[in-house]
Every structure is written in C-alpha cells, then in structure tokens.
mmCIF file of C-alpha atoms in Angstrom:
data_model
loop_
_atom_site.group_PDB
_atom_site.id
_atom_site.type_symbol
_atom_site.label_atom_id
_atom_site.label_comp_id
_atom_site.label_asym_id
_atom_site.label_seq_id
_atom_site.Cartn_x
_atom_site.Cartn_y
_atom_site.Cartn_z
ATOM 1 C CA UNK A 1 0.000 0.000 0.000
ATOM 2 C CA UNK A 2 1.496 3.355 -0.950
ATOM 3 C CA UNK A 3 1.504 6.445 1.283
ATOM 4 C CA UNK A 4 -1.480 8.077 -0.483
ATOM 5 C CA UNK A 5 -3.675 5.016 0.030
ATOM 6 C CA UNK A 6 -2.560 4.779 3.657
ATOM 7 C CA UNK A 7 -3.457 8.441 4.247
ATOM 8 C CA UNK A 8 -6.904 8.000 2.693
ATOM 9 C CA UNK A 9 -7.457 4.852 4.767
ATOM 10 C CA UNK A 10 -6.436 6.674 7.962
ATOM 11 C CA UNK A 11 -8.746 9.637 7.229
ATOM 12 C CA UNK A 12 -11.740 7.480 6.301
ATOM 13 C CA UNK A 13 -14.101 7.668 9.307
ATOM 14 C CA UNK A 14 -16.092 4.667 8.108
ATOM 15 C CA UNK A 15 -15.154 1.048 8.316
ATOM 16 C CA UNK A 16 -15.020 -1.202 5.302
ATOM 17 C CA UNK A 17 -14.565 -4.227 7.546
ATOM 18 C CA UNK A 18 -17.755 -6.265 7.537
ATOM 19 C CA UNK A 19 -19.897 -5.706 10.629
ATOM 20 C CA UNK A 20 -17.457 -3.793 12.828
ATOM 21 C CA UNK A 21 -18.600 -0.478 14.271
ATOM 22 C CA UNK A 22 -16.570 2.281 12.609
ATOM 23 C CA UNK A 23 -14.768 5.022 14.563
ATOM 24 C CA UNK A 24 -17.397 7.467 13.375
ATOM 25 C CA UNK A 25 -20.693 5.607 13.289
ATOM 26 C CA UNK A 26 -23.766 7.327 11.922
ATOM 27 C CA UNK A 27 -26.433 6.272 14.368
ATOM 28 C CA UNK A 28 -29.719 5.329 12.791
ATOM 29 C CA UNK A 29 -31.867 5.716 15.886
ATOM 30 C CA UNK A 30 -34.917 6.913 13.955
ATOM 31 C CA UNK A 31 -34.739 4.074 11.421
ATOM 32 C CA UNK A 32 -34.065 1.474 14.118
ATOM 33 C CA UNK A 33 -36.986 2.765 16.189
ATOM 34 C CA UNK A 34 -39.263 2.543 13.143
ATOM 35 C CA UNK A 35 -38.360 -1.114 12.639
ATOM 36 C CA UNK A 36 -38.703 -1.876 16.353
ATOM 37 C CA UNK A 37 -42.048 -0.132 16.799
ATOM 38 C CA UNK A 38 -43.440 -1.712 13.638
ATOM 39 C CA UNK A 39 -42.432 -5.240 14.584
ATOM 40 C CA UNK A 40 -43.528 -4.851 18.204
ATOM 41 C CA UNK A 41 -46.993 -3.543 17.298
ATOM 42 C CA UNK A 42 -49.971 -5.888 17.592
ATOM 43 C CA UNK A 43 -50.790 -5.479 13.896
ATOM 44 C CA UNK A 44 -47.548 -4.586 12.064
ATOM 45 C CA UNK A 45 -47.969 -2.498 8.924
ATOM 46 C CA UNK A 46 -45.221 -4.526 7.270
ATOM 47 C CA UNK A 47 -43.371 -7.731 7.989
ATOM 48 C CA UNK A 48 -40.257 -6.997 5.940
ATOM 49 C CA UNK A 49 -37.668 -4.234 6.021
ATOM 50 C CA UNK A 50 -34.750 -3.861 3.675
ATOM 51 C CA UNK A 51 -31.745 -1.848 4.804
ATOM 52 C CA UNK A 52 -29.839 -0.497 1.822
ATOM 53 C CA UNK A 53 -26.769 1.689 1.470
ATOM 54 C CA UNK A 54 -23.217 1.905 0.242
ATOM 55 C CA UNK A 55 -20.464 -0.341 1.523
ATOM 56 C CA UNK A 56 -19.265 0.686 4.962
ATOM 57 C CA UNK A 57 -22.356 2.784 5.777
ATOM 58 C CA UNK A 58 -23.360 0.639 8.763
ATOM 59 C CA UNK A 59 -26.060 -1.670 7.383
ATOM 60 C CA UNK A 60 -24.642 -4.759 9.082
ATOM 61 C CA UNK A 61 -24.046 -2.838 12.299
ATOM 62 C CA UNK A 62 -27.685 -1.698 12.322
ATOM 63 C CA UNK A 63 -28.816 -5.257 11.641
ATOM 64 C CA UNK A 64 -26.658 -6.474 14.523
ATOM 65 C CA UNK A 65 -28.167 -3.855 16.828
ATOM 66 C CA UNK A 66 -31.684 -4.973 15.851
ATOM 67 C CA UNK A 67 -30.696 -8.606 16.415
ATOM 68 C CA UNK A 68 -29.324 -7.749 19.854
ATOM 69 C CA UNK A 69 -32.401 -5.714 20.775
ATOM 70 C CA UNK A 70 -34.936 -8.379 19.808
ATOM 71 C CA UNK A 71 -32.839 -11.208 21.262
ATOM 72 C CA UNK A 72 -33.173 -9.500 24.628
ATOM 73 C CA UNK A 73 -36.938 -9.088 24.381
ATOM 74 C CA UNK A 74 -39.390 -11.452 26.002
ATOM 75 C CA UNK A 75 -41.246 -13.706 23.550
ATOM 76 C CA UNK A 76 -38.925 -13.020 20.614
ATOM 77 C CA UNK A 77 -36.721 -15.499 18.784
ATOM 78 C CA UNK A 78 -34.125 -14.116 16.393
ATOM 79 C CA UNK A 79 -33.025 -16.362 13.548
ATOM 80 C CA UNK A 80 -29.935 -15.148 11.693
ATOM 81 C CA UNK A 81 -29.737 -16.740 8.265
ATOM 82 C CA UNK A 82 -27.130 -16.898 5.535
ATOM 83 C CA UNK A 83 -28.060 -16.881 1.845
ATOM 84 C CA UNK A 84 -25.204 -19.304 1.164
ATOM 85 C CA UNK A 85 -26.878 -22.291 2.830
ATOM 86 C CA UNK A 86 -30.270 -23.953 2.752
ATOM 87 C CA UNK A 87 -32.229 -21.265 4.590
ATOM 88 C CA UNK A 88 -35.331 -23.411 5.100
ATOM 89 C CA UNK A 89 -33.509 -26.268 6.819
ATOM 90 C CA UNK A 90 -31.288 -23.821 8.715
ATOM 91 C CA UNK A 91 -34.287 -21.849 10.017
ATOM 92 C CA UNK A 92 -36.092 -25.043 11.045
ATOM 93 C CA UNK A 93 -33.000 -26.322 12.869
ATOM 94 C CA UNK A 94 -32.496 -23.022 14.704
ATOM 95 C CA UNK A 95 -36.160 -22.837 15.727
ATOM 96 C CA UNK A 96 -36.135 -26.468 16.819
ATOM 97 C CA UNK A 97 -33.198 -25.745 19.161
ATOM 98 C CA UNK A 98 -34.717 -22.527 20.530
ATOM 99 C CA UNK A 99 -35.276 -22.351 24.280
ATOM 100 C CA UNK A 100 -39.040 -21.760 24.005
ATOM 101 C CA UNK A 101 -39.566 -24.927 21.979
ATOM 102 C CA UNK A 102 -37.375 -26.931 24.346
ATOM 103 C CA UNK A 103 -39.566 -25.678 27.219
ATOM 104 C CA UNK A 104 -42.821 -26.403 25.345
ATOM 105 C CA UNK A 105 -41.961 -30.061 24.877
ATOM 106 C CA UNK A 106 -42.684 -32.300 27.883
ATOM 107 C CA UNK A 107 -39.476 -34.251 27.136
ATOM 108 C CA UNK A 108 -37.255 -31.162 27.029
ATOM 109 C CA UNK A 109 -36.786 -31.191 23.288
ATOM 110 C CA UNK A 110 -38.764 -31.278 20.092
ATOM 111 C CA UNK A 111 -38.426 -34.655 18.469
ATOM 112 C CA UNK A 112 -38.107 -33.842 14.782
ATOM 113 C CA UNK A 113 -35.332 -34.302 12.345
ATOM 114 C CA UNK A 114 -34.448 -31.741 9.728
ATOM 115 C CA UNK A 115 -33.825 -33.539 6.463
ATOM 116 C CA UNK A 116 -31.178 -32.062 4.215
ATOM 117 C CA UNK A 117 -32.496 -30.043 1.309
ATOM 118 C CA UNK A 118 -30.824 -29.866 -2.005
ATOM 119 C CA UNK A 119 -31.745 -27.252 -4.536
ATOM 120 C CA UNK A 120 -30.489 -27.295 -8.062
ATOM 121 C CA UNK A 121 -31.228 -25.134 -11.074
ATOM 122 C CA UNK A 122 -34.816 -25.650 -12.094
ATOM 123 C CA UNK A 123 -35.722 -27.351 -8.800
ATOM 124 C CA UNK A 124 -36.616 -24.751 -6.192
ATOM 125 C CA UNK A 125 -39.111 -26.764 -4.175
ATOM 126 C CA UNK A 126 -37.937 -27.661 -0.680
ATOM 127 C CA UNK A 127 -38.514 -31.006 0.909
ATOM 128 C CA UNK A 128 -42.175 -31.077 2.002
ATOM 129 C CA UNK A 129 -41.051 -32.335 5.419
ATOM 130 C CA UNK A 130 -39.041 -29.165 6.048
ATOM 131 C CA UNK A 131 -41.972 -26.995 5.011
ATOM 132 C CA UNK A 132 -44.369 -28.950 7.241
ATOM 133 C CA UNK A 133 -41.905 -28.721 10.119
ATOM 134 C CA UNK A 134 -41.639 -24.939 9.707
ATOM 135 C CA UNK A 135 -45.437 -24.615 9.855
ATOM 136 C CA UNK A 136 -45.543 -26.780 12.978
ATOM 137 C CA UNK A 137 -42.693 -24.979 14.735
ATOM 138 C CA UNK A 138 -44.018 -21.524 13.916
ATOM 139 C CA UNK A 139 -47.533 -22.586 14.919
ATOM 140 C CA UNK A 140 -46.348 -23.839 18.313
ATOM 141 C CA UNK A 141 -44.473 -20.635 18.942
ATOM 142 C CA UNK A 142 -47.365 -18.433 17.856
ATOM 143 C CA UNK A 143 -49.809 -20.276 20.138
ATOM 144 C CA UNK A 144 -47.515 -19.518 23.081
ATOM 145 C CA UNK A 145 -47.243 -15.839 22.120
ATOM 146 C CA UNK A 146 -43.769 -15.923 20.586
ATOM 147 C CA UNK A 147 -42.676 -13.929 17.570
ATOM 148 C CA UNK A 148 -39.871 -14.862 15.220
ATOM 149 C CA UNK A 149 -37.556 -12.381 13.527
ATOM 150 C CA UNK A 150 -35.635 -13.706 10.537
ATOM 151 C CA UNK A 151 -32.536 -11.638 9.748
ATOM 152 C CA UNK A 152 -30.662 -11.976 6.497
ATOM 153 C CA UNK A 153 -27.572 -9.923 5.760
ATOM 154 C CA UNK A 154 -26.263 -9.575 2.225
ATOM 155 C CA UNK A 155 -29.268 -10.762 0.238
ATOM 156 C CA UNK A 156 -28.366 -12.360 -3.075
ATOM 157 C CA UNK A 157 -30.463 -13.679 -5.920
ATOM 158 C CA UNK A 158 -30.061 -17.421 -5.496
ATOM 159 C CA UNK A 159 -32.340 -20.427 -5.108
ATOM 160 C CA UNK A 160 -32.067 -20.527 -1.304
ATOM 161 C CA UNK A 161 -33.300 -16.931 -1.003
ATOM 162 C CA UNK A 162 -36.045 -17.475 -3.595
ATOM 163 C CA UNK A 163 -37.362 -20.559 -1.823
ATOM 164 C CA UNK A 164 -37.271 -19.005 1.631
ATOM 165 C CA UNK A 165 -38.877 -15.739 0.545
ATOM 166 C CA UNK A 166 -41.632 -17.629 -1.268
ATOM 167 C CA UNK A 167 -42.466 -19.703 1.777
ATOM 168 C CA UNK A 168 -42.067 -16.725 4.112
ATOM 169 C CA UNK A 169 -45.226 -15.283 2.551
ATOM 170 C CA UNK A 170 -47.083 -18.493 3.417
ATOM 171 C CA UNK A 171 -45.735 -18.604 6.974
ATOM 172 C CA UNK A 172 -46.812 -15.090 7.833
ATOM 173 C CA UNK A 173 -50.264 -15.715 6.359
ATOM 174 C CA UNK A 174 -50.630 -19.035 8.178
#
C-alpha cells in the first residue's frame, strides 16, 4: 500500500470491515426505532424491512443492533440466516433448538429431524417435510405468544433466497 492510500485509509471515518462499528458511526436511531415499533406492534404495517446503502455505511451494524435488541426481548426469537446455505432447513433447525420450543416439549426437546435439502437449477421446491416442520414450529411458537424475527444480511439472488422468501409469505399468512 502506498503512502497516499494509507493516508486515505487513515482519514476514512467509516469502516469497510464487515460488521465492525466504525470510529465514526452514523447512528440510525430513527430508522431502528421505526423497525422496532413496527415489529412490536400488535398489527404490524409490514413484515419486511430492507436496509440499503453503500459499503461501509453501517447496514450490518444496524442489523446487529436490531438482532441484539430483539434477542433481549421477552417472547422473541431471532433467527440469523445466511443466503449461502439452505435457509429453510437452517431456520427449522435453529427454531427447533430454541429455548421456548425446548420448554414447550414435555421431554425437554422437540423430536423432529431436519432432512437435508438440495436445490439445483430448475428445482426450487424444498422437501415437504421441512416446510411442514416450519409450519408446525411456527404454529407452536405463535400459540404460546412468541414472535420470530428472521434476519438476512447480504441478500443475493439465489435459489435458497427465492425458496425461503416464497415460503415466508405463506408462513406469515398461516
């Protein structure tokens, strides 16, 4: 790295390192409060928010703050997902291991297995067992007053995201 690049890097108040809070963070209190108040309302006006911005602007930091906030709230389960893996099976596995579901089961755990899902070009339908399990898990949680927040950082246009987003519409309607 030459001296000019080093000087620019030193004077840059933002952080281009994924997810770390920069030295000079632009707080998004108003935007965060909008998301929080919407999701905490009895009848949310929306069930999806997209945080957009240039690299290093604090999108991942804001997402982390929202994750931390909701993780600390009673009756909330936060599910952090990656678009690089089977999001349906991952979400089902995370929900299955969640403390509320372990407490709801008289045996201390939910007895279900998450079958692996493989998606290939032209085949975007998940295993029906995973879909049925998601409905069951989400139904159990809803009956006990729990809410689930799915967080996805770095959305990409791939089959995993397409499948999950398609079924997400069904889950929130069900």
